[in-house]
mmCIF file with all atom_site columns, C-alpha atoms in Angstrom:
data_model
loop_
_atom_site.group_PDB
_atom_site.id
_atom_site.type_symbol
_atom_site.label_atom_id
_atom_site.label_alt_id
_atom_site.label_comp_id
_atom_site.label_asym_id
_atom_site.label_entity_id
_atom_site.label_seq_id
_atom_site.pdbx_PDB_ins_code
_atom_site.Cartn_x
_atom_site.Cartn_y
_atom_site.Cartn_z
_atom_site.occupancy
_atom_site.B_iso_or_equiv
_atom_site.pdbx_formal_charge
_atom_site.auth_seq_id
_atom_site.auth_comp_id
_atom_site.auth_asym_id
_atom_site.auth_atom_id
_atom_site.pdbx_PDB_model_num
ATOM 1  C CA . UNK A 1 1  ? 0.000   0.000  0.000   1.00 96.00 ? 1  UNK A CA 1
ATOM 2  C CA . UNK A 1 2  ? 1.206   3.522  -0.800  1.00 97.00 ? 2  UNK A CA 1
ATOM 3  C CA . UNK A 1 3  ? -0.043  6.614  1.040   1.00 97.00 ? 3  UNK A CA 1
ATOM 4  C CA . UNK A 1 4  ? 0.773   10.005 -0.444  1.00 94.00 ? 4  UNK A CA 1
ATOM 5  C CA . UNK A 1 5  ? 0.149   13.316 1.352   1.00 92.00 ? 5  UNK A CA 1
ATOM 6  C CA . UNK A 1 6  ? -1.272  15.933 -1.028  1.00 88.00 ? 6  UNK A CA 1
ATOM 7  C CA . UNK A 1 7  ? -0.968  18.857 1.352   1.00 84.00 ? 7  UNK A CA 1
ATOM 8  C CA . UNK A 1 8  ? -3.428  20.472 3.734   1.00 85.00 ? 8  UNK A CA 1
ATOM 9  C CA . UNK A 1 9  ? -5.654  17.482 4.660   1.00 87.00 ? 9  UNK A CA 1
ATOM 10 C CA . UNK A 1 10 ? -5.559  15.526 1.412   1.00 92.00 ? 10 UNK A CA 1
ATOM 11 C CA . UNK A 1 11 ? -4.220  12.045 0.760   1.00 95.00 ? 11 UNK A CA 1
ATOM 12 C CA . UNK A 1 12 ? -4.084  9.460  -1.996  1.00 96.00 ? 12 UNK A CA 1
ATOM 13 C CA . UNK A 1 13 ? -4.025  5.827  -0.918  1.00 97.00 ? 13 UNK A CA 1
ATOM 14 C CA . UNK A 1 14 ? -3.075  3.212  -3.515  1.00 96.00 ? 14 UNK A CA 1
ATOM 15 C CA . UNK A 1 15 ? -3.500  -0.518 -3.121  1.00 93.00 ? 15 UNK A CA 1
ATOM 16 C CA . UNK A 1 16 ? -6.093  -2.461 -5.114  1.00 92.00 ? 16 UNK A CA 1
ATOM 17 C CA . UNK A 1 17 ? -7.847  0.859  -5.674  1.00 95.00 ? 17 UNK A CA 1
ATOM 18 C CA . UNK A 1 18 ? -6.823  4.504  -5.903  1.00 97.00 ? 18 UNK A CA 1
ATOM 19 C CA . UNK A 1 19 ? -8.578  6.465  -3.163  1.00 96.00 ? 19 UNK A CA 1
ATOM 20 C CA . UNK A 1 20 ? -8.340  10.196 -2.565  1.00 96.00 ? 20 UNK A CA 1
ATOM 21 C CA . UNK A 1 21 ? -9.364  11.743 0.743   1.00 96.00 ? 21 UNK A CA 1
ATOM 22 C CA . UNK A 1 22 ? -10.242 15.460 0.927   1.00 96.00 ? 22 UNK A CA 1
ATOM 23 C CA . UNK A 1 23 ? -8.367  16.647 -2.201  1.00 94.00 ? 23 UNK A CA 1
ATOM 24 C CA . UNK A 1 24 ? -7.743  20.407 -2.087  1.00 93.00 ? 24 UNK A CA 1
ATOM 25 C CA . UNK A 1 25 ? -5.413  22.675 -4.054  1.00 91.00 ? 25 UNK A CA 1
ATOM 26 C CA . UNK A 1 26 ? -3.950  19.660 -5.821  1.00 88.00 ? 26 UNK A CA 1
ATOM 27 C CA . UNK A 1 27 ? -1.525  19.478 -8.725  1.00 88.00 ? 27 UNK A CA 1
ATOM 28 C CA . UNK A 1 28 ? -2.236  15.918 -9.869  1.00 88.00 ? 28 UNK A CA 1
ATOM 29 C CA . UNK A 1 29 ? -4.898  14.901 -12.352 1.00 88.00 ? 29 UNK A CA 1
ATOM 30 C CA . UNK A 1 30 ? -4.650  11.153 -11.717 1.00 93.00 ? 30 UNK A CA 1
ATOM 31 C CA . UNK A 1 31 ? -8.056  9.534  -11.946 1.00 97.00 ? 31 UNK A CA 1
ATOM 32 C CA . UNK A 1 32 ? -9.344  7.891  -8.764  1.00 97.00 ? 32 UNK A CA 1
ATOM 33 C CA . UNK A 1 33 ? -11.537 4.878  -8.178  1.00 97.00 ? 33 UNK A CA 1
ATOM 34 C CA . UNK A 1 34 ? -12.949 6.473  -5.020  1.00 97.00 ? 34 UNK A CA 1
ATOM 35 C CA . UNK A 1 35 ? -12.956 9.984  -3.587  1.00 97.00 ? 35 UNK A CA 1
ATOM 36 C CA . UNK A 1 36 ? -13.826 10.223 0.091   1.00 96.00 ? 36 UNK A CA 1
ATOM 37 C CA . UNK A 1 37 ? -14.852 13.628 1.462   1.00 96.00 ? 37 UNK A CA 1
ATOM 38 C CA . UNK A 1 38 ? -15.082 14.077 5.225   1.00 94.00 ? 38 UNK A CA 1
ATOM 39 C CA . UNK A 1 39 ? -17.166 17.278 5.281   1.00 91.00 ? 39 UNK A CA 1
ATOM 40 C CA . UNK A 1 40 ? -18.314 20.174 3.094   1.00 90.00 ? 40 UNK A CA 1
ATOM 41 C CA . UNK A 1 41 ? -15.851 22.917 4.089   1.00 87.00 ? 41 UNK A CA 1
ATOM 42 C CA . UNK A 1 42 ? -14.289 24.409 0.945   1.00 89.00 ? 42 UNK A CA 1
ATOM 43 C CA . UNK A 1 43 ? -10.831 23.050 1.797   1.00 90.00 ? 43 UNK A CA 1
ATOM 44 C CA . UNK A 1 44 ? -12.113 19.464 2.029   1.00 90.00 ? 44 UNK A CA 1
ATOM 45 C CA . UNK A 1 45 ? -14.929 19.455 -0.538  1.00 92.00 ? 45 UNK A CA 1
ATOM 46 C CA . UNK A 1 46 ? -13.524 21.410 -3.472  1.00 94.00 ? 46 UNK A CA 1
ATOM 47 C CA . UNK A 1 47 ? -15.620 20.690 -6.588  1.00 94.00 ? 47 UNK A CA 1
ATOM 48 C CA . UNK A 1 48 ? -12.800 21.926 -8.849  1.00 94.00 ? 48 UNK A CA 1
ATOM 49 C CA . UNK A 1 49 ? -10.235 19.563 -7.333  1.00 94.00 ? 49 UNK A CA 1
ATOM 50 C CA . UNK A 1 50 ? -12.680 16.671 -7.166  1.00 95.00 ? 50 UNK A CA 1
ATOM 51 C CA . UNK A 1 51 ? -13.456 17.178 -10.883 1.00 95.00 ? 51 UNK A CA 1
ATOM 52 C CA . UNK A 1 52 ? -9.732  16.832 -11.693 1.00 95.00 ? 52 UNK A CA 1
ATOM 53 C CA . UNK A 1 53 ? -9.635  13.403 -10.044 1.00 96.00 ? 53 UNK A CA 1
ATOM 54 C CA . UNK A 1 54 ? -13.070 12.103 -11.050 1.00 96.00 ? 54 UNK A CA 1
ATOM 55 C CA . UNK A 1 55 ? -13.531 9.800  -14.022 1.00 95.00 ? 55 UNK A CA 1
ATOM 56 C CA . UNK A 1 56 ? -17.218 9.640  -15.026 1.00 91.00 ? 56 UNK A CA 1
ATOM 57 C CA . UNK A 1 57 ? -18.341 6.044  -15.224 1.00 88.00 ? 57 UNK A CA 1
ATOM 58 C CA . UNK A 1 58 ? -15.563 4.872  -12.906 1.00 93.00 ? 58 UNK A CA 1
ATOM 59 C CA . UNK A 1 59 ? -15.122 7.105  -9.859  1.00 96.00 ? 59 UNK A CA 1
ATOM 60 C CA . UNK A 1 60 ? -17.382 6.824  -6.818  1.00 96.00 ? 60 UNK A CA 1
ATOM 61 C CA . UNK A 1 61 ? -17.614 9.786  -4.443  1.00 96.00 ? 61 UNK A CA 1
ATOM 62 C CA . UNK A 1 62 ? -18.386 8.922  -0.830  1.00 96.00 ? 62 UNK A CA 1
ATOM 63 C CA . UNK A 1 63 ? -19.366 12.021 1.134   1.00 95.00 ? 63 UNK A CA 1
ATOM 64 C CA . UNK A 1 64 ? -21.950 13.678 3.395   1.00 94.00 ? 64 UNK A CA 1
ATOM 65 C CA . UNK A 1 65 ? -25.124 14.918 1.709   1.00 94.00 ? 65 UNK A CA 1
ATOM 66 C CA . UNK A 1 66 ? -24.137 18.608 1.742   1.00 94.00 ? 66 UNK A CA 1
ATOM 67 C CA . UNK A 1 67 ? -20.944 17.823 -0.161  1.00 94.00 ? 67 UNK A CA 1
ATOM 68 C CA . UNK A 1 68 ? -22.687 15.519 -2.621  1.00 94.00 ? 68 UNK A CA 1
ATOM 69 C CA . UNK A 1 69 ? -24.955 18.434 -3.537  1.00 92.00 ? 69 UNK A CA 1
ATOM 70 C CA . UNK A 1 70 ? -21.831 20.442 -4.524  1.00 92.00 ? 70 UNK A CA 1
ATOM 71 C CA . UNK A 1 71 ? -20.528 17.729 -6.874  1.00 91.00 ? 71 UNK A CA 1
ATOM 72 C CA . UNK A 1 72 ? -23.834 16.502 -8.325  1.00 89.00 ? 72 UNK A CA 1
ATOM 73 C CA . UNK A 1 73 ? -22.990 17.767 -11.827 1.00 90.00 ? 73 UNK A CA 1
ATOM 74 C CA . UNK A 1 74 ? -19.786 15.704 -12.221 1.00 89.00 ? 74 UNK A CA 1
ATOM 75 C CA . UNK A 1 75 ? -21.573 12.658 -13.609 1.00 88.00 ? 75 UNK A CA 1
ATOM 76 C CA . UNK A 1 76 ? -20.092 10.170 -11.168 1.00 91.00 ? 76 UNK A CA 1
ATOM 77 C CA . UNK A 1 77 ? -21.731 7.682  -8.857  1.00 93.00 ? 77 UNK A CA 1
ATOM 78 C CA . UNK A 1 78 ? -22.173 8.934  -5.301  1.00 94.00 ? 78 UNK A CA 1
ATOM 79 C CA . UNK A 1 79 ? -22.716 7.296  -1.931  1.00 94.00 ? 79 UNK A CA 1
ATOM 80 C CA . UNK A 1 80 ? -23.925 9.209  1.107   1.00 94.00 ? 80 UNK A CA 1
ATOM 81 C CA . UNK A 1 81 ? -21.659 8.689  4.111   1.00 90.00 ? 81 UNK A CA 1
ATOM 82 C CA . UNK A 1 82 ? -23.288 8.026  7.471   1.00 88.00 ? 82 UNK A CA 1
ATOM 83 C CA . UNK A 1 83 ? -21.678 7.608  10.911  1.00 89.00 ? 83 UNK A CA 1
ATOM 84 C CA . UNK A 1 84 ? -20.862 3.994  11.708  1.00 90.00 ? 84 UNK A CA 1
ATOM 85 C CA . UNK A 1 85 ? -21.569 2.756  8.187   1.00 88.00 ? 85 UNK A CA 1
ATOM 86 C CA . UNK A 1 86 ? -19.026 0.528  6.422   1.00 87.00 ? 86 UNK A CA 1
ATOM 87 C CA . UNK A 1 87 ? -18.222 0.667  2.717   1.00 82.00 ? 87 UNK A CA 1
ATOM 88 C CA . UNK A 1 88 ? -17.010 -2.298 0.676   1.00 80.00 ? 88 UNK A CA 1
ATOM 89 C CA . UNK A 1 89 ? -15.408 -1.247 -2.611  1.00 72.00 ? 89 UNK A CA 1
ATOM 90 C CA . UNK A 1 90 ? -15.921 -4.704 -4.065  1.00 68.00 ? 90 UNK A CA 1
#
């Protein structure tokens, strides 16, 4: 497994899947399998940065409802995050 710090609060984790957590002010345009957003503050849920990493038809965004509303136009599958819920990427 590789874990890369993107700066601020963002990370990319690579193993079987590429997962980005809270991408903000990023320089990479690598496409992710999953993008996990912890909350809707602008420096955690940045629609511009998320769009750089999202691949329509492939990427799944897992985030709270208020963040999902901000990225609804990206054409990717979304999953609403809820406390205590587990997610199996398959």
